Tab-separated table of C-alpha atoms and ligand atoms in Angstrom:
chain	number	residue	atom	x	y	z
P	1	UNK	CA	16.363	7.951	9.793
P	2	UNK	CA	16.424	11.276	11.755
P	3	UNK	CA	14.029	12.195	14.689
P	4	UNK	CA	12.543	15.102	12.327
P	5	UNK	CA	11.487	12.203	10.155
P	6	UNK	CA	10.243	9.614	13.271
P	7	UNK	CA	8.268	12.398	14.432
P	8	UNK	CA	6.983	13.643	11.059
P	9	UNK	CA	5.740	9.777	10.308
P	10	UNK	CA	4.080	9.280	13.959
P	11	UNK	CA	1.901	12.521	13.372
P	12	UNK	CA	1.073	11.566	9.630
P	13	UNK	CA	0.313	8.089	10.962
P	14	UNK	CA	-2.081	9.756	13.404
P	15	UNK	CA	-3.469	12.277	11.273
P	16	UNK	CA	-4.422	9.133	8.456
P	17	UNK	CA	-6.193	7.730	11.852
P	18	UNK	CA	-8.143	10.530	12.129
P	19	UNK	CA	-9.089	10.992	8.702
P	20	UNK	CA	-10.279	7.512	8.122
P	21	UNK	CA	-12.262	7.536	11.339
P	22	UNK	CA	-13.822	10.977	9.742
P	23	UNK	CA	-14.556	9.832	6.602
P	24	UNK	CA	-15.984	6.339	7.236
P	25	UNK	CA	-19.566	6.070	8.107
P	26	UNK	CA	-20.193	5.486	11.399
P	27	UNK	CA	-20.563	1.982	13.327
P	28	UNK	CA	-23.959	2.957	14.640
P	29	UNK	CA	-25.221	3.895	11.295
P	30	UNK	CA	-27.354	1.175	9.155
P	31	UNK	CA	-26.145	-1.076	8.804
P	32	UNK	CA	-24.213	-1.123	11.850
P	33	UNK	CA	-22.723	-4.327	11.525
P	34	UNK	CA	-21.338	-3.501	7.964
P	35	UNK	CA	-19.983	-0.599	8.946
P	36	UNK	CA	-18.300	-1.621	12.007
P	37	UNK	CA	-16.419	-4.432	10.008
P	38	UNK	CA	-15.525	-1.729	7.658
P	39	UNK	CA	-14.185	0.170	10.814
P	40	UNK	CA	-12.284	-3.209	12.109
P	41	UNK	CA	-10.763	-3.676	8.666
P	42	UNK	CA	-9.400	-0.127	8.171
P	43	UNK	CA	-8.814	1.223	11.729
P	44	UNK	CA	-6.243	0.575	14.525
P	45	UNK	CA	-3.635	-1.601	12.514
P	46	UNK	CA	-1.176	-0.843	9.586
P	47	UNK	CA	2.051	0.989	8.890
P	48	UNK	CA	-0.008	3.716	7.109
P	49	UNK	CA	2.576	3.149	4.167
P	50	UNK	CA	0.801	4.220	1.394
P	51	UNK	CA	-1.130	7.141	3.229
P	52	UNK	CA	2.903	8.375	4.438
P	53	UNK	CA	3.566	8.399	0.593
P	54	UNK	CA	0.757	10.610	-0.122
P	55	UNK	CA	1.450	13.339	2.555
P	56	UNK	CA	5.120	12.829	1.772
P	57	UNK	CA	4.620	13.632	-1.883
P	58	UNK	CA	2.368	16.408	-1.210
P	59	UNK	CA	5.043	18.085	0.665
P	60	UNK	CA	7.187	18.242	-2.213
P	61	UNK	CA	4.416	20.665	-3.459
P	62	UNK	CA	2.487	22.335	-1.134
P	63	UNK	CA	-0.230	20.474	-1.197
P	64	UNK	CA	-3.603	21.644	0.330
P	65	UNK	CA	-4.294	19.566	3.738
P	66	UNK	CA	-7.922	18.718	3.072
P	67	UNK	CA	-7.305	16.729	-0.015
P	68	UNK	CA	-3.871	15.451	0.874
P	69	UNK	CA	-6.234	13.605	4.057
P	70	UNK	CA	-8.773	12.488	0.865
P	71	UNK	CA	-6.305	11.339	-0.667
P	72	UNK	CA	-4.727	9.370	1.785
P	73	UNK	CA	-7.422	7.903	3.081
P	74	UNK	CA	-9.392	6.668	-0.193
P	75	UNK	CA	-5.689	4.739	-1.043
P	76	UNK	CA	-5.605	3.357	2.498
P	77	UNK	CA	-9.524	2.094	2.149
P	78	UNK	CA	-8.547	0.683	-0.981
P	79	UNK	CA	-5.250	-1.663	0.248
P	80	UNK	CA	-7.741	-2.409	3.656
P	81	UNK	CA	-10.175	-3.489	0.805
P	82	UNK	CA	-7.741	-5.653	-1.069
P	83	UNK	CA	-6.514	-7.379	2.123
P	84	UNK	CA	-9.715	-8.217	3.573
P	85	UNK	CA	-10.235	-9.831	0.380
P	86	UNK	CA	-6.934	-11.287	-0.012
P	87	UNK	CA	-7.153	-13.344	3.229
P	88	UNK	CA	-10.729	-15.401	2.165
P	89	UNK	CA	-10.608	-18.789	1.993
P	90	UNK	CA	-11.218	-18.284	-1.375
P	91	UNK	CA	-7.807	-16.360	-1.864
P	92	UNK	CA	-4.997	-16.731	0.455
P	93	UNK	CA	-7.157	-18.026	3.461
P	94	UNK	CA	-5.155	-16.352	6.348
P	95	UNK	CA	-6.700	-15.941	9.712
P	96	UNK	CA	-4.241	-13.262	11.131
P	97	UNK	CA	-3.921	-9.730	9.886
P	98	UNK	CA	-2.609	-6.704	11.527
P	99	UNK	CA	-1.974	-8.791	14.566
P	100	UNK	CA	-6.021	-9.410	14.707
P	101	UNK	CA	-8.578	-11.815	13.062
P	102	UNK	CA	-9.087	-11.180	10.063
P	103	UNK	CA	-12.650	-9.753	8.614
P	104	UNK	CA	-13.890	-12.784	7.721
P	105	UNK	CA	-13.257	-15.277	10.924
P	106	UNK	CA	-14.074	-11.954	12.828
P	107	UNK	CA	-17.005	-11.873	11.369
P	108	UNK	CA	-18.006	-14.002	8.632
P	109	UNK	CA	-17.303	-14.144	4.542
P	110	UNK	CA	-20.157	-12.832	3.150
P	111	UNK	CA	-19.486	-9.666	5.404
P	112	UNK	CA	-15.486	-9.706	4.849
P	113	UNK	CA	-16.411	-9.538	1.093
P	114	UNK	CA	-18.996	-6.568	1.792
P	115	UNK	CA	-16.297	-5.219	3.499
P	116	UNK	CA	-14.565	-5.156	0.914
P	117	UNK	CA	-16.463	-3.755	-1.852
P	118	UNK	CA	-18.153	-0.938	0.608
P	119	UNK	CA	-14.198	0.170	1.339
P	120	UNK	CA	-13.526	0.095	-2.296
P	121	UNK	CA	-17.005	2.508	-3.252
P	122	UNK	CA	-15.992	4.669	0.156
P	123	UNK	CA	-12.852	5.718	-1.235
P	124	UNK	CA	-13.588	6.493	-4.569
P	125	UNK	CA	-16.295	8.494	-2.727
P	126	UNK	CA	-14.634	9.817	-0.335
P	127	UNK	CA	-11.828	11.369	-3.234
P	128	UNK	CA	-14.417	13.051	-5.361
P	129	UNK	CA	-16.337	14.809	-2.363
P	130	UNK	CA	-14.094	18.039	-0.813
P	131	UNK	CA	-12.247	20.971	-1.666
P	132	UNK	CA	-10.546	20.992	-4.689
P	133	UNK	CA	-10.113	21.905	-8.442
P	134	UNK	CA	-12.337	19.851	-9.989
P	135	UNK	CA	-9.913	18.851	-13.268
P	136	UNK	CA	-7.288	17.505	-10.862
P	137	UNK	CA	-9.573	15.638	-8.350
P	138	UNK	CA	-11.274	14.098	-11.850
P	139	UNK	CA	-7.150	12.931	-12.373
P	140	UNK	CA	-6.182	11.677	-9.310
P	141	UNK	CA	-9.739	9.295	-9.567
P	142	UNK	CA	-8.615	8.015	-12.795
P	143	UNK	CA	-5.315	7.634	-11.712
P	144	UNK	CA	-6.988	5.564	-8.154
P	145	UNK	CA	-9.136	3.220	-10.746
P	146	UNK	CA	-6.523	2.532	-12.459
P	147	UNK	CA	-4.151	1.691	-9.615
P	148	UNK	CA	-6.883	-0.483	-8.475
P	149	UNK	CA	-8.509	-2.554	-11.563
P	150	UNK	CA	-7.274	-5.371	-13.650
P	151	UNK	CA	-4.371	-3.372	-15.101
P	152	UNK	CA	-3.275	-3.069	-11.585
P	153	UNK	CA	-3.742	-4.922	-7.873
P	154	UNK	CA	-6.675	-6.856	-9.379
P	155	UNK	CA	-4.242	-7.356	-12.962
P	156	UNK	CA	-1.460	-8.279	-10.435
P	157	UNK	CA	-3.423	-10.445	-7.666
P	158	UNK	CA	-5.404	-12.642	-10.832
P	159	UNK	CA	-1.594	-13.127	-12.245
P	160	UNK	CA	-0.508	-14.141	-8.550
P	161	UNK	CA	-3.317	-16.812	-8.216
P	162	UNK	CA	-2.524	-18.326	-11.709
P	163	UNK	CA	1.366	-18.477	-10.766
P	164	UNK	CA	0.773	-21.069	-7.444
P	165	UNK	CA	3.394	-23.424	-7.860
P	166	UNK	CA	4.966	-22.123	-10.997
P	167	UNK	CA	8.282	-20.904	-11.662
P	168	UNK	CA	8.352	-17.757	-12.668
P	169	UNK	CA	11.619	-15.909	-14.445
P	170	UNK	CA	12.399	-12.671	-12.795
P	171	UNK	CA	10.170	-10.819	-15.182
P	172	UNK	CA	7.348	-12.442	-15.217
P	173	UNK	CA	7.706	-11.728	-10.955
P	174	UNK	CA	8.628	-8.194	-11.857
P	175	UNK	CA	5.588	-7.826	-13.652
P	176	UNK	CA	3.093	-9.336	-11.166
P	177	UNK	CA	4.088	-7.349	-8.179
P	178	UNK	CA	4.669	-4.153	-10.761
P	179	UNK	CA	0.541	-4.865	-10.821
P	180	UNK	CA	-0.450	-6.534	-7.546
P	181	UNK	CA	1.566	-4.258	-5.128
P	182	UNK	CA	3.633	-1.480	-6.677
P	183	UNK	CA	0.926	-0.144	-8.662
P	184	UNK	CA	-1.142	1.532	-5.400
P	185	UNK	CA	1.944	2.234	-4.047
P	186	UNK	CA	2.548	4.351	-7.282
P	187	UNK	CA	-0.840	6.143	-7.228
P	188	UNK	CA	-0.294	7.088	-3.246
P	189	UNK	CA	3.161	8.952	-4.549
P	190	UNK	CA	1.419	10.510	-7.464
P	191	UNK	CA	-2.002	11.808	-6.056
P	192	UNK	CA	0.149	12.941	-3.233
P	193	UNK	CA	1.785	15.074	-5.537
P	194	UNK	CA	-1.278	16.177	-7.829
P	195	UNK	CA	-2.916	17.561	-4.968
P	196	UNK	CA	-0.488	19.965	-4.928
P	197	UNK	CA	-0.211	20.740	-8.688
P	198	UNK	CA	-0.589	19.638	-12.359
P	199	UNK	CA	2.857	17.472	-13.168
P	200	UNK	CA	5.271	18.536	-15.608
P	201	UNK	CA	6.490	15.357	-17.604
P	202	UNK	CA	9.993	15.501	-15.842
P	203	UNK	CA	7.791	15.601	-12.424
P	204	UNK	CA	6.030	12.849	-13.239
P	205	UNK	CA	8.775	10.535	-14.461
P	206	UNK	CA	11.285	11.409	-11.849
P	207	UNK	CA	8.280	9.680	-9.525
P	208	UNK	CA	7.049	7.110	-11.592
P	209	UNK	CA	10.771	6.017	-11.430
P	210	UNK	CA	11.163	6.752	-7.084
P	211	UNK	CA	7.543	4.654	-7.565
P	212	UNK	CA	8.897	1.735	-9.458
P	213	UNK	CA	11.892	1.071	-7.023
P	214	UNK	CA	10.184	1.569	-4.206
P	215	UNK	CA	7.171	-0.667	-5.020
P	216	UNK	CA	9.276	-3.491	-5.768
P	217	UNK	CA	11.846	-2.715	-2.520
P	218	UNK	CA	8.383	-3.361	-0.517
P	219	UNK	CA	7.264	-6.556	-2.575
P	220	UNK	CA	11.654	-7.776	-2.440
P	221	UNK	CA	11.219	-7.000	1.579
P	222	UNK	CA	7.600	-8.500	1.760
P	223	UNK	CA	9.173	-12.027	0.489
P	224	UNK	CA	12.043	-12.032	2.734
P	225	UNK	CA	10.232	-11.407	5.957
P	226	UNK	CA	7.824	-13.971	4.927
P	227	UNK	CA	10.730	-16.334	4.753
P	228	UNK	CA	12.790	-14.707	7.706
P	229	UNK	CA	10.504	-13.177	10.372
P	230	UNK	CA	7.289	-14.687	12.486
P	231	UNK	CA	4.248	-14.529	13.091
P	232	UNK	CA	3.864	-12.752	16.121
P	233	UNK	CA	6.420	-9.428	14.797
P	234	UNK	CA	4.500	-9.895	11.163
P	235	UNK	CA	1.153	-9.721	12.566
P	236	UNK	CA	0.312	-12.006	10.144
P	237	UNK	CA	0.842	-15.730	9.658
P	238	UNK	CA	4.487	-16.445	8.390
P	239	UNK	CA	6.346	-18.578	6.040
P	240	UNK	CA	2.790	-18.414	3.878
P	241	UNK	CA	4.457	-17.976	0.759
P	242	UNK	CA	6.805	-21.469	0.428
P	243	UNK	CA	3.786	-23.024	2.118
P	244	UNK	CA	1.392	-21.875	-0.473
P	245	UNK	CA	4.066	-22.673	-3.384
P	246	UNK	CA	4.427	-19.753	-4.244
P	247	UNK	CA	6.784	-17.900	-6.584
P	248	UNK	CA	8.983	-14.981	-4.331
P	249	UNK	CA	12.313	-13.220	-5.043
P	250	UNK	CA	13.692	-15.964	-2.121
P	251	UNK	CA	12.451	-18.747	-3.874
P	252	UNK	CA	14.054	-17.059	-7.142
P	253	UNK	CA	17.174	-15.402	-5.821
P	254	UNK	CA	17.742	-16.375	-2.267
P	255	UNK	CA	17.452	-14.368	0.721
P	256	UNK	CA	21.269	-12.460	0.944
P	257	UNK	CA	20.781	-11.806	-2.987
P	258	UNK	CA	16.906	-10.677	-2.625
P	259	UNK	CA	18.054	-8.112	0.777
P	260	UNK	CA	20.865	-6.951	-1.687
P	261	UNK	CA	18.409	-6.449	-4.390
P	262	UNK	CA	16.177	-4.103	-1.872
P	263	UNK	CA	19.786	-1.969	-1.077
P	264	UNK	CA	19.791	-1.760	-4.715
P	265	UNK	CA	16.001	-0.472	-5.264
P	266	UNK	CA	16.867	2.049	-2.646
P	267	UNK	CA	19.528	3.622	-3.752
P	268	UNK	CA	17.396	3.391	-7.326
P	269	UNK	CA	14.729	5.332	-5.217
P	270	UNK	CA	16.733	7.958	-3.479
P	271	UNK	CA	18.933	8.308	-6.929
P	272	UNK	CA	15.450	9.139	-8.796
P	273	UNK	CA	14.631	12.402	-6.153
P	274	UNK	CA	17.585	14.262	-6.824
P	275	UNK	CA	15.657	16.875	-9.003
P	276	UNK	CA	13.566	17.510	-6.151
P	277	UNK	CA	16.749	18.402	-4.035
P	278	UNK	CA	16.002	18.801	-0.256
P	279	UNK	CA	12.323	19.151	-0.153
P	280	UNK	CA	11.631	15.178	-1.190
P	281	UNK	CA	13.027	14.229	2.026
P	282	UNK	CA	10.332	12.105	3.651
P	283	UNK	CA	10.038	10.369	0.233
P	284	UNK	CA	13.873	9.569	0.886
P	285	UNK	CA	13.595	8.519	4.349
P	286	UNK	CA	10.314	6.265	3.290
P	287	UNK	CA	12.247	4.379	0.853
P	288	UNK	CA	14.595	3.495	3.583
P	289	UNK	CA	12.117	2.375	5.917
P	290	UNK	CA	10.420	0.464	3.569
P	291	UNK	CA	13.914	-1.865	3.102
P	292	UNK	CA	14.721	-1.727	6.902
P	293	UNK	CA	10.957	-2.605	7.923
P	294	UNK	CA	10.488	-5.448	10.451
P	295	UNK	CA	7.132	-6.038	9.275
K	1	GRG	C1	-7.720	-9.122	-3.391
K	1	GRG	C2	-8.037	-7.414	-5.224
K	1	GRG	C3	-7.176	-8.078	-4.273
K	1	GRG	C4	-5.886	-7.724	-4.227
K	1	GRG	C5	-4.966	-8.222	-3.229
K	1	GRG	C6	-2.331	-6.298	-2.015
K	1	GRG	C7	-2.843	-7.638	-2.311
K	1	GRG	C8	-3.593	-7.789	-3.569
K	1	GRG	C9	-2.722	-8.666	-1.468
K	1	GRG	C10	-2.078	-8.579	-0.164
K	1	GRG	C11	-1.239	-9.785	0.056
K	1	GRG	C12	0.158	-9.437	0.272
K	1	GRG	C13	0.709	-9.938	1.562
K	1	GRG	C14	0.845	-8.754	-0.616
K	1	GRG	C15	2.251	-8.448	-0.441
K	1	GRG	C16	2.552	-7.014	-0.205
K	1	GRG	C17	1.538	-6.338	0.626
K	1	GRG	C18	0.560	-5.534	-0.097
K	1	GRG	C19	1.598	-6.453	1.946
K	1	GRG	C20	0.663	-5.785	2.857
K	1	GRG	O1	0.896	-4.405	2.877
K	1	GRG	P1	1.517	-3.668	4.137
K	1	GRG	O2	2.763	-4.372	4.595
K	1	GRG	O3	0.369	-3.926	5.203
K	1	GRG	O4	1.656	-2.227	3.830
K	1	GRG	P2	-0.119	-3.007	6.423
K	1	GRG	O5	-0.936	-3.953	7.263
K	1	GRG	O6	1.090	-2.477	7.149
K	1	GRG	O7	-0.945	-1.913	5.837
């Protein structure tokens, strides 16, 4: 990873900071206490992953700053959405996230799940207000709902539930995290790019295919931190998913064959932006920092 890229990322990082602050309704408006949660849950804490894709994919086309900071912030309130759900008791039950409390022992459940569906409505708000042609912003929702519904994270996180103590064959994992995980981390690469123009077919399937590998590099690296690294680096509680019985490519492959498997998916990744030659660069260098993450 060069410096152009480290310092690229830190000012995206900060720039997604800003935006969310901006577009999320203030903690002393009614109801405060809703809308500071909302602030807890989305601000201060993150790798900014998905919001990096979208600026990084908006490079490649010259996208328009304004929406590229919609954009990236209504994909970012939608994963803050999914893990302040996630962690209930009536989900994964996890009292550490992003190195803090989680919404719901920071508060309590009924607001963690308010939390949750206020982040959800924000962003879709938040995408359709703005600048912008009015065709392509009408897209890039669709393409967010989608992402987000049953035949995506919610698909994906219903299939996870009903897999607890299963064994599943490498498909059947394939397909869950294709849903639960890889399918926001899609949309962030795509409505990156579709703020910048309409997609030619070959466009679109030279990133649905950088998409694919990288979504399931993350989910590949997710499992073997979870197995590998601790707590206090995670910023989350560790070792949840062989506690929880729960079907990951370490339980499935091992860890030395699942870290190969991520080398693999990046090299997939990188292979799939040659068309774009030297302007999908941060797309390049994201791929590899989602395999060398430490968290
Ligand atoms: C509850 C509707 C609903 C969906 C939940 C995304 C998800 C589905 C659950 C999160 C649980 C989890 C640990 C999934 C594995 C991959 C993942 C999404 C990790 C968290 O994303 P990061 O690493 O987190 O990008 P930060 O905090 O850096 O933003």
């Amino acid at each position: 990873m060069s410096d152009a890229f480290r310092t690229w990322m830190k000012t995206t990082q900060a720039d997604c900071e800003i935006a969310l602050a901006e577009f999320l309704p203030a903690a002393t408006v009614v109801p405060s206490r809703l809308h500071a949660a909302m602030r807890y849950a989305a601000l201060d804490g993150g790798k900014r992953v998905r919001p990096l894709l979208v600026y990084a994919a908006g490079c490649l086309f010259g996208a328009p700053a304004g929406l590229l900071a919609r954009a990236a912030a209504a994909v970012e309130m939608i994963h803050a959405y999914s893990l302040v759900h996630d962690d209930m008791p009536c989900m994964d039950d996890d009292a550490l996230r992003r190195g803090k409390p989680t919404v719901h022992v920071q508060y309590d459940e009924a607001t963690a799940l308010l939390v949750g569906d206020a982040l959800q409505a924000q962003a879709f708000l938040v995408l359709s207000e703005g600048a912008g042609d009015p065709g392509s912003k009408l897209a890039m929702l669709n393409l967010l709902a989608q992402a987000s519904g049953s035949l995506g994270m919610c698909g994906g996180q219903a299939i996870d539930l009903a897999s607890v103590g299963l064994a599943l064959t490498r498909e059947q994992l394939e397909q869950m995290h294709r849903l639960k995980t890889g399918a926001l981390l899609r949309a962030a690469v795509l409505l990156g790019a579709m703020a910048g123009k309409q997609l030619s077919a070959t466009e679109t399937e030279a990133l649905d295919s950088y998409a694919a590998a990288i979504g399931l590099a993350f989910q590949v690296v997710d499992d073997v931190l979870d197995a590998s690294a601790d707590s206090a680096t995670l910023g989350k509680t560790a070792g949840k998913d062989a506690a929880d019985n729960k079907p990951t490519y370490v339980s499935l492959l091992g860890l030395d064959a699942s870290r190969q498997l991520a080398q693999q998916l990046c090299r997939d990744a990188h292979a799939a932006l040659q068309p774009f030659g030297d302007s999908a660069q941060y797309l390049h260098d994201l791929a590899d920092l989602i395999v060398q993450r430490q968290a």
